[in-house]
CSV table of C-alpha atoms and ligand atoms in Angstrom, one decimal:
chain,number,residue,atom,x,y,z
Q,275,UNK,CA,-61.9,-35.2,30.1
Q,276,UNK,CA,-65.1,-36.5,31.6
Q,277,UNK,CA,-67.3,-34.1,33.6
Q,278,UNK,CA,-67.9,-35.2,37.2
Q,279,UNK,CA,-71.4,-33.8,37.4
Q,280,UNK,CA,-72.6,-34.8,34.0
Q,281,UNK,CA,-71.2,-38.4,33.8
Q,282,UNK,CA,-73.4,-39.8,36.6
Q,283,UNK,CA,-76.5,-38.3,34.9
Q,284,UNK,CA,-75.6,-39.8,31.5
Q,285,UNK,CA,-74.9,-43.2,33.1
Q,286,UNK,CA,-78.3,-43.1,34.9
Q,287,UNK,CA,-80.1,-42.1,31.7
Q,288,UNK,CA,-78.5,-45.0,30.0
Q,289,UNK,CA,-78.9,-47.6,32.7
Q,290,UNK,CA,-82.1,-46.8,34.6
Q,291,UNK,CA,-85.3,-48.8,33.9
Q,292,UNK,CA,-87.4,-45.9,35.3
Q,293,UNK,CA,-86.1,-42.5,34.1
Q,294,UNK,CA,-85.8,-39.5,36.4
Q,295,UNK,CA,-87.4,-36.5,34.7
Q,296,UNK,CA,-85.0,-34.2,36.5
Q,297,UNK,CA,-82.0,-36.0,34.8
Q,298,UNK,CA,-83.6,-35.5,31.4
Q,299,UNK,CA,-84.3,-31.8,32.1
Q,300,UNK,CA,-80.7,-31.4,33.3
Q,301,UNK,CA,-79.3,-32.8,30.1
Q,302,UNK,CA,-81.7,-30.7,28.0
Q,303,UNK,CA,-80.7,-27.6,29.9
Q,304,UNK,CA,-76.9,-27.8,29.5
Q,305,UNK,CA,-75.3,-24.6,28.5
Q,306,UNK,CA,-71.6,-25.2,28.8
Q,307,UNK,CA,-70.2,-26.2,25.4
Q,308,UNK,CA,-67.8,-28.8,26.7
Q,309,UNK,CA,-70.7,-30.5,28.6
Q,310,UNK,CA,-72.9,-30.4,25.5
Q,311,UNK,CA,-70.1,-31.9,23.5
Q,312,UNK,CA,-69.8,-34.7,26.1
Q,313,UNK,CA,-73.6,-35.4,25.9
Q,314,UNK,CA,-73.3,-35.7,22.1
Q,315,UNK,CA,-70.2,-37.9,22.3
Q,316,UNK,CA,-72.0,-40.2,24.9
Q,317,UNK,CA,-75.1,-40.5,22.6
Q,318,UNK,CA,-72.8,-41.2,19.6
Q,319,UNK,CA,-71.2,-44.0,21.5
Q,320,UNK,CA,-74.5,-45.5,22.5
Q,321,UNK,CA,-75.7,-45.2,18.8
Q,322,UNK,CA,-72.5,-47.0,17.7
Q,323,UNK,CA,-72.9,-49.7,20.3
Q,324,UNK,CA,-76.7,-50.4,19.7
Q,325,UNK,CA,-77.3,-49.7,16.0
Q,326,UNK,CA,-73.8,-49.5,14.5
Q,327,UNK,CA,-72.1,-47.2,12.0
Q,328,UNK,CA,-74.4,-47.7,9.0
Q,329,UNK,CA,-76.8,-44.9,8.1
Q,330,UNK,CA,-80.1,-46.4,7.0
Q,331,UNK,CA,-81.8,-44.8,4.0
Q,332,UNK,CA,-85.6,-44.4,3.5
Q,333,UNK,CA,-86.8,-43.3,0.1
Q,334,UNK,CA,-89.5,-40.7,0.6
Q,335,UNK,CA,-92.4,-40.3,-1.8
Q,336,UNK,CA,-94.8,-37.4,-0.9
Q,337,UNK,CA,-97.6,-38.6,-3.1
Q,338,UNK,CA,-100.2,-35.8,-2.2
Q,339,UNK,CA,-100.1,-32.5,-0.4
Q,340,UNK,CA,-103.9,-32.4,0.0
Q,341,UNK,CA,-104.8,-32.0,3.7
Q,342,UNK,CA,-108.1,-31.5,5.6
Q,343,UNK,CA,-106.3,-30.5,8.8
Q,344,UNK,CA,-105.6,-27.1,10.2
Q,345,UNK,CA,-102.4,-27.7,12.2
Q,346,UNK,CA,-101.2,-24.2,13.0
Q,347,UNK,CA,-97.5,-24.8,12.2
Q,348,UNK,CA,-97.9,-26.6,8.9
Q,349,UNK,CA,-97.8,-25.0,5.4
Q,350,UNK,CA,-100.1,-27.8,4.0
Q,351,UNK,CA,-102.9,-26.9,6.4
Q,352,UNK,CA,-106.2,-26.5,4.5
Q,353,UNK,CA,-106.6,-22.8,5.2
Q,354,UNK,CA,-103.5,-22.1,3.0
Q,355,UNK,CA,-105.4,-21.5,-0.2
Q,356,UNK,CA,-102.4,-20.2,-2.0
Q,357,UNK,CA,-100.8,-23.6,-2.3
Q,358,UNK,CA,-101.4,-25.6,-5.5
Q,359,UNK,CA,-102.6,-29.0,-4.5
Q,360,UNK,CA,-101.5,-32.3,-6.2
Q,361,UNK,CA,-101.9,-36.0,-6.1
Q,362,UNK,CA,-99.5,-38.2,-8.0
Q,363,UNK,CA,-101.0,-40.9,-10.3
Q,364,UNK,CA,-100.6,-44.6,-9.6
Q,365,UNK,CA,-98.1,-44.7,-12.4
Q,366,UNK,CA,-96.1,-41.8,-11.0
Q,367,UNK,CA,-96.0,-43.3,-7.6
Q,368,UNK,CA,-94.8,-46.7,-8.9
Q,369,UNK,CA,-92.2,-45.0,-11.0
Q,370,UNK,CA,-90.8,-43.3,-7.8
Q,371,UNK,CA,-90.7,-46.7,-6.1
Q,372,UNK,CA,-88.9,-48.2,-9.0
Q,373,UNK,CA,-86.3,-45.4,-8.8
Q,374,UNK,CA,-85.9,-46.1,-5.0
Q,375,UNK,CA,-85.5,-49.9,-5.7
Q,376,UNK,CA,-83.1,-49.2,-8.5
Q,377,UNK,CA,-81.0,-47.1,-6.1
Q,378,UNK,CA,-80.8,-50.3,-4.0
Q,379,UNK,CA,-82.7,-48.7,-1.1
Q,380,UNK,CA,-84.7,-51.2,1.0
Q,381,UNK,CA,-87.5,-48.9,2.4
Q,382,UNK,CA,-90.0,-46.6,0.8
Q,383,UNK,CA,-92.0,-44.1,2.8
Q,384,UNK,CA,-95.4,-43.1,1.3
Q,385,UNK,CA,-96.4,-39.8,2.8
Q,386,UNK,CA,-99.3,-37.4,2.3
Q,387,UNK,CA,-101.3,-34.7,4.0
Q,388,UNK,CA,-104.2,-36.1,6.1
Q,389,UNK,CA,-107.3,-36.5,4.0
Q,390,UNK,CA,-110.6,-37.7,5.4
Q,391,UNK,CA,-111.7,-39.1,2.1
Q,392,UNK,CA,-108.4,-40.9,1.3
Q,393,UNK,CA,-109.5,-44.0,-0.6
Q,394,UNK,CA,-108.3,-46.8,1.7
Q,395,UNK,CA,-108.9,-49.5,-0.9
Q,396,UNK,CA,-106.9,-47.5,-3.5
Q,397,UNK,CA,-103.9,-47.2,-1.1
Q,398,UNK,CA,-104.2,-51.0,-0.3
Q,399,UNK,CA,-104.0,-51.6,-4.0
Q,400,UNK,CA,-100.8,-49.5,-4.3
Q,401,UNK,CA,-99.2,-51.3,-1.4
Q,402,UNK,CA,-100.1,-54.7,-2.9
Q,403,UNK,CA,-98.6,-53.7,-6.3
Q,404,UNK,CA,-95.4,-52.5,-4.6
Q,405,UNK,CA,-95.1,-55.7,-2.7
Q,406,UNK,CA,-95.6,-57.8,-5.9
Q,407,UNK,CA,-93.1,-55.8,-8.0
Q,408,UNK,CA,-90.4,-54.9,-5.4
Q,409,UNK,CA,-88.6,-56.5,-2.5
Q,410,UNK,CA,-88.9,-53.4,-0.3
Q,411,UNK,CA,-90.3,-52.4,3.1
Q,412,UNK,CA,-93.3,-50.1,3.0
Q,413,UNK,CA,-93.8,-47.3,5.5
Q,414,UNK,CA,-97.0,-45.3,5.5
Q,415,UNK,CA,-97.5,-41.8,6.8
Q,416,UNK,CA,-101.0,-40.6,6.0
Q,417,UNK,CA,-102.2,-39.5,9.4
Q,418,UNK,CA,-105.0,-40.4,11.8
Q,419,UNK,CA,-107.3,-43.2,10.4
Q,420,UNK,CA,-109.6,-45.9,11.6
Q,421,UNK,CA,-108.4,-49.2,13.0
Q,422,UNK,CA,-110.1,-50.8,10.0
Q,423,UNK,CA,-108.1,-48.8,7.5
Q,424,UNK,CA,-104.8,-49.5,9.4
Q,425,UNK,CA,-105.7,-53.2,9.4
Q,426,UNK,CA,-106.5,-53.2,5.6
Q,427,UNK,CA,-103.1,-51.7,4.8
Q,428,UNK,CA,-101.3,-54.0,7.1
Q,429,UNK,CA,-103.0,-57.0,5.4
Q,430,UNK,CA,-102.0,-55.5,2.1
Q,431,UNK,CA,-98.4,-55.7,3.1
Q,432,UNK,CA,-97.5,-52.4,4.8
Q,433,UNK,CA,-94.7,-52.9,7.3
Q,434,UNK,CA,-94.4,-49.6,9.2
Q,435,UNK,CA,-96.3,-46.4,10.1
Q,436,UNK,CA,-95.1,-42.9,11.0
Q,437,UNK,CA,-97.5,-40.8,13.1
Q,438,UNK,CA,-95.6,-38.3,15.2
Q,439,UNK,CA,-97.2,-37.2,18.4
Q,440,UNK,CA,-95.7,-33.7,17.8
Q,441,UNK,CA,-96.1,-32.7,21.5
Q,442,UNK,CA,-97.4,-34.6,24.5
Q,443,UNK,CA,-98.5,-31.4,26.3
Q,444,UNK,CA,-102.3,-31.7,26.1
Q,445,UNK,CA,-103.0,-27.9,26.2
Q,446,UNK,CA,-100.3,-27.1,23.6
Q,447,UNK,CA,-101.5,-30.0,21.4
Q,448,UNK,CA,-105.1,-28.6,21.5
Q,449,UNK,CA,-104.0,-25.1,20.7
Q,450,UNK,CA,-101.9,-26.2,17.7
Q,451,UNK,CA,-104.4,-28.7,16.4
Q,452,UNK,CA,-107.9,-27.2,16.7
Q,453,UNK,CA,-109.4,-30.0,14.6
Q,454,UNK,CA,-108.0,-33.1,16.2
Q,455,UNK,CA,-107.3,-34.5,19.7
Q,456,UNK,CA,-104.4,-36.0,21.5
Q,457,UNK,CA,-106.6,-38.9,22.6
Q,458,UNK,CA,-107.4,-39.9,19.1
Q,459,UNK,CA,-103.7,-39.7,18.1
Q,460,UNK,CA,-102.8,-41.9,21.0
Q,461,UNK,CA,-105.6,-44.3,20.0
Q,462,UNK,CA,-104.2,-44.5,16.5
Q,463,UNK,CA,-100.7,-45.1,17.8
Q,464,UNK,CA,-101.9,-47.9,20.0
Q,465,UNK,CA,-103.9,-49.5,17.1
Q,466,UNK,CA,-100.8,-49.4,14.9
Q,467,UNK,CA,-98.8,-51.1,17.5
Q,468,UNK,CA,-101.3,-53.8,18.2
Q,469,UNK,CA,-101.8,-54.5,14.5
Q,470,UNK,CA,-98.1,-55.3,14.3
Q,471,UNK,CA,-96.8,-52.2,12.5
Q,472,UNK,CA,-93.3,-51.1,13.3
Q,473,UNK,CA,-94.4,-47.9,14.9
Q,474,UNK,CA,-93.0,-44.4,14.5
Q,475,UNK,CA,-93.5,-41.3,16.6
Q,476,UNK,CA,-91.6,-38.0,17.0
Q,477,UNK,CA,-91.9,-34.4,18.1
Q,478,UNK,CA,-91.4,-30.8,17.0
Q,479,UNK,CA,-88.9,-28.8,19.1
Q,480,UNK,CA,-89.4,-25.1,19.7
Q,481,UNK,CA,-93.2,-24.9,19.3
Q,482,UNK,CA,-94.4,-21.6,20.7
Q,483,UNK,CA,-95.1,-22.1,24.4
Q,484,UNK,CA,-93.3,-25.4,24.7
Q,485,UNK,CA,-91.0,-25.8,27.7
Q,486,UNK,CA,-88.1,-28.1,28.6
Q,487,UNK,CA,-90.5,-29.9,31.0
Q,488,UNK,CA,-92.7,-30.6,28.0
Q,489,UNK,CA,-89.8,-32.0,25.9
Q,490,UNK,CA,-88.8,-34.2,28.9
Q,491,UNK,CA,-92.3,-35.5,29.0
Q,492,UNK,CA,-92.1,-36.3,25.3
Q,493,UNK,CA,-89.0,-38.3,25.8
Q,494,UNK,CA,-90.5,-40.2,28.7
Q,495,UNK,CA,-93.5,-41.0,26.5
Q,496,UNK,CA,-91.1,-42.3,23.8
Q,497,UNK,CA,-89.4,-44.5,26.4
Q,498,UNK,CA,-92.7,-45.8,27.8
Q,499,UNK,CA,-94.2,-46.7,24.4
Q,500,UNK,CA,-91.1,-48.4,23.0
Q,501,UNK,CA,-91.4,-46.9,19.5
Q,502,UNK,CA,-89.4,-48.5,16.7
Q,503,UNK,CA,-88.6,-45.1,15.1
Q,504,UNK,CA,-88.7,-41.5,16.5
Q,505,UNK,CA,-88.3,-38.4,14.3
Q,506,UNK,CA,-87.3,-35.2,16.1
Q,507,UNK,CA,-87.0,-31.8,14.3
Q,508,UNK,CA,-87.1,-28.1,14.9
Q,509,UNK,CA,-90.2,-26.0,14.4
Q,510,UNK,CA,-89.7,-23.8,11.3
Q,511,UNK,CA,-92.2,-21.0,10.9
Q,512,UNK,CA,-94.2,-21.0,7.6
Q,513,UNK,CA,-95.3,-17.6,6.3
Q,514,UNK,CA,-98.8,-18.8,5.4
Q,515,UNK,CA,-99.6,-20.0,8.9
Q,516,UNK,CA,-100.8,-18.4,12.2
Q,517,UNK,CA,-97.3,-19.0,13.6
Q,518,UNK,CA,-95.4,-17.1,10.8
Q,519,UNK,CA,-93.9,-14.6,13.2
Q,520,UNK,CA,-92.7,-17.1,15.8
Q,521,UNK,CA,-88.9,-17.9,16.0
Q,522,UNK,CA,-87.7,-21.3,14.8
Q,523,UNK,CA,-86.7,-24.0,17.2
Q,524,UNK,CA,-83.3,-23.9,18.7
Q,525,UNK,CA,-80.9,-26.3,16.8
Q,526,UNK,CA,-78.8,-27.1,19.9
Q,527,UNK,CA,-82.0,-28.1,21.8
Q,528,UNK,CA,-83.1,-30.4,18.9
Q,529,UNK,CA,-79.7,-32.1,19.0
Q,530,UNK,CA,-79.8,-32.5,22.8
Q,531,UNK,CA,-83.3,-34.0,22.5
Q,532,UNK,CA,-82.0,-36.5,19.9
Q,533,UNK,CA,-79.0,-37.3,22.1
Q,534,UNK,CA,-81.1,-37.9,25.2
Q,535,UNK,CA,-83.6,-40.0,23.2
Q,536,UNK,CA,-80.8,-42.1,21.8
Q,537,UNK,CA,-79.3,-42.7,25.3
Q,538,UNK,CA,-82.7,-43.7,26.8
Q,539,UNK,CA,-84.2,-45.7,23.9
Q,540,UNK,CA,-80.8,-47.3,22.8
Q,541,UNK,CA,-81.7,-49.1,19.6
Q,542,UNK,CA,-84.6,-47.1,18.2
Q,543,UNK,CA,-84.1,-45.8,14.7
Q,544,UNK,CA,-83.7,-42.0,14.8
Q,545,UNK,CA,-83.7,-40.0,11.6
Q,546,UNK,CA,-81.7,-36.9,11.0
Q,547,UNK,CA,-84.9,-35.2,9.9
Q,548,UNK,CA,-85.3,-33.0,6.8
Q,549,UNK,CA,-86.3,-30.2,9.2
Q,550,UNK,CA,-82.9,-30.3,11.0
Q,551,UNK,CA,-81.4,-30.2,7.5
Q,552,UNK,CA,-83.4,-27.1,6.7
Q,553,UNK,CA,-83.5,-24.8,9.7
Q,554,UNK,CA,-81.9,-21.3,9.5
Q,555,UNK,CA,-80.8,-22.1,5.9
Q,556,UNK,CA,-78.3,-24.7,7.2
Q,557,UNK,CA,-77.9,-28.4,7.0
Q,558,UNK,CA,-77.5,-29.8,10.5
Q,559,UNK,CA,-78.2,-33.4,9.5
Q,560,UNK,CA,-74.5,-34.3,10.0
Q,561,UNK,CA,-74.6,-32.8,13.5
Q,562,UNK,CA,-77.7,-34.9,14.3
Q,563,UNK,CA,-76.0,-38.1,12.9
Q,564,UNK,CA,-73.1,-37.3,15.3
Q,565,UNK,CA,-75.5,-36.8,18.3
Q,566,UNK,CA,-77.4,-40.1,18.1
Q,567,UNK,CA,-79.3,-40.2,14.8
Q,568,UNK,CA,-78.8,-43.2,12.4
Q,569,UNK,CA,-81.3,-42.7,9.5
Q,570,UNK,CA,-81.6,-40.3,6.5
Q,571,UNK,CA,-84.7,-39.9,4.2
Q,572,UNK,CA,-83.7,-39.0,0.7
Q,573,UNK,CA,-86.6,-37.4,-1.2
Q,574,UNK,CA,-87.8,-39.2,-4.4
Q,575,UNK,CA,-90.9,-37.1,-5.0
Q,576,UNK,CA,-90.7,-35.9,-8.7
Q,577,UNK,CA,-90.6,-32.3,-9.7
Q,578,UNK,CA,-92.5,-30.0,-10.0
Q,579,UNK,CA,-94.7,-31.5,-7.2
Q,580,UNK,CA,-91.8,-31.9,-4.7
Q,581,UNK,CA,-91.7,-28.1,-4.3
Q,582,UNK,CA,-95.4,-28.1,-3.5
Q,583,UNK,CA,-94.9,-30.3,-0.4
Q,584,UNK,CA,-93.9,-27.2,1.5
Q,585,UNK,CA,-94.6,-28.1,5.2
Q,586,UNK,CA,-92.1,-25.4,6.1
Q,587,UNK,CA,-90.1,-22.9,4.0
Q,588,UNK,CA,-86.5,-23.7,2.8
Q,589,UNK,CA,-87.1,-27.4,2.9
Q,590,UNK,CA,-83.9,-29.3,2.1
Q,591,UNK,CA,-83.8,-31.0,-1.4
Q,592,UNK,CA,-87.1,-29.4,-2.5
Q,593,UNK,CA,-85.5,-27.8,-5.6
Q,594,UNK,CA,-83.2,-30.7,-6.5
Q,595,UNK,CA,-84.0,-33.4,-9.1
Q,596,UNK,CA,-84.9,-36.9,-7.9
Q,597,UNK,CA,-81.6,-38.9,-7.6
Q,598,UNK,CA,-79.5,-35.9,-6.6
Q,599,UNK,CA,-79.7,-36.9,-2.9
Q,600,UNK,CA,-77.6,-40.1,-3.5
Q,601,UNK,CA,-74.2,-38.4,-4.1
Q,602,UNK,CA,-75.0,-35.8,-1.5
Q,603,UNK,CA,-75.7,-38.4,1.1
Q,604,UNK,CA,-72.7,-40.5,0.2
Q,605,UNK,CA,-70.5,-37.4,0.8
Q,606,UNK,CA,-72.2,-36.6,4.1
Q,607,UNK,CA,-71.5,-40.2,5.4
Q,608,UNK,CA,-67.9,-39.9,4.2
Q,609,UNK,CA,-67.3,-36.6,5.9
Q,610,UNK,CA,-68.4,-38.0,9.3
Q,611,UNK,CA,-66.7,-41.4,8.8
Q,612,UNK,CA,-69.9,-43.5,8.5
Q,613,UNK,CA,-71.2,-45.9,6.0
Q,614,UNK,CA,-74.5,-46.1,4.0
Q,615,UNK,CA,-76.7,-49.1,4.8
Q,616,UNK,CA,-79.2,-49.9,2.0
Q,617,UNK,CA,-80.9,-52.7,3.8
Q,618,UNK,CA,-84.6,-52.7,4.9
Q,619,UNK,CA,-83.5,-51.5,8.3
Q,620,UNK,CA,-86.2,-53.2,10.2
Q,621,UNK,CA,-86.8,-52.4,13.9
Q,622,UNK,CA,-84.2,-53.8,16.1
Q,623,UNK,CA,-86.7,-53.9,18.9
Q,624,UNK,CA,-88.8,-56.4,17.0
Q,625,UNK,CA,-85.8,-58.5,16.2
Q,626,UNK,CA,-84.8,-58.5,19.9
Q,627,UNK,CA,-88.3,-59.6,20.9
Q,628,UNK,CA,-88.4,-62.4,18.4
Q,629,UNK,CA,-85.0,-63.7,19.7
Q,630,UNK,CA,-86.1,-63.6,23.3
Y,299,5AD,N1,-91.9,-27.0,11.3
Y,299,5AD,C1,-91.3,-28.2,11.6
Y,299,5AD,N2,-91.9,-29.4,11.3
Y,299,5AD,C2,-93.1,-29.4,10.8
Y,299,5AD,N3,-93.9,-30.4,10.4
Y,299,5AD,C3,-95.0,-29.8,9.8
Y,299,5AD,N4,-94.9,-28.5,9.8
Y,299,5AD,C4,-93.7,-28.2,10.4
Y,299,5AD,C5,-93.1,-26.9,10.7
Y,299,5AD,N5,-93.6,-25.8,10.4
Y,299,5AD,C6,-93.5,-31.8,10.6
Y,299,5AD,C7,-94.5,-32.5,11.5
Y,299,5AD,C8,-95.1,-33.6,10.7
Y,299,5AD,C9,-94.0,-33.8,9.6
Y,299,5AD,C10,-94.5,-34.4,8.3
Y,299,5AD,O1,-93.6,-32.5,9.4
Y,299,5AD,O2,-93.8,-33.1,12.6
Y,299,5AD,O3,-95.3,-34.8,11.4
Y,300,FES,FE1,-81.0,-34.4,-1.0
Y,300,FES,FE2,-78.6,-33.5,-0.3
Y,300,FES,S1,-79.8,-35.1,0.6
Y,300,FES,S2,-79.7,-33.1,-2.1
């Protein structure tokens, strides 16, 4: 049965060109389980209509956990001197890509901590080598860099870039990231867009001090900027950080945020993030996939390094061998009646623009 108060809100979120923040807050604040189920079902239907039933896969290679930043929530932050640091060799990285390509997966994500002295020419060389040897989309996720570096990597063949905004609340952003600024992050995001990258953003839900109004502002930001991909996950406290005693993000609120983001952004690629697969010791990725998400990111970082990419504790798949995600993901798709899509999974927004 459809709910008479909720349905008009959901219809407005879907159809409006300019979104009413009060509608977003209303949906994020739902408490009644039947209404929440209706929100998720509505988002699931929009997902089916705009991106279909295929779950896109992105093979993840966490090539280095070195980081110069001091983000207060992240286990990789440079003040965590107990963490052994690593960087994979060129050969190790290319072996990972080979495994991803052999698994038939059409996209690789190269991720690392944010390093000021990351050798941009070295990374450009790796991208070129990948593009020569494999027919695979390359997504980078190495943090805030200069426009020149972004341009170099784009020219080398990189297709996409992930740089989550984390939170759009300026004060909260500054508290959590003493070393960096929201303005520079926005500058990076704009540079990436104008350089022609398929552009990814995202947020953390349940950051200490974050409100429903903040999350609604994040969603309005996502809608305004027309991102191609948006990753949303719960905050998970890491014992070696300043936020170790804070509670984790609320799973239901994460799912509501994914659902509202799906309804508003329609055809954006939304991953069921590893964080939603790791919070409270449970795997809520199937729930996310049924509330609007359409992407999974199996981890191909080799052991023993994979365990050292500990952005938060209890990270899903961190003890498994590379390759073990395949059967697990097949089973997940099966259980929820979906299929696996191994294609590159390019942005549907770009395709639409090219057809216009
Ligand atoms: N909890 C949840 N997500 C986190 N990230 C980093 N630390 C945490 C944490 N403690 C996320 C950030 C970053 C991504 C790589 O991991 O959103 O962009
Ligand atoms: Fe990696 Fe399940 S998705 S083991």
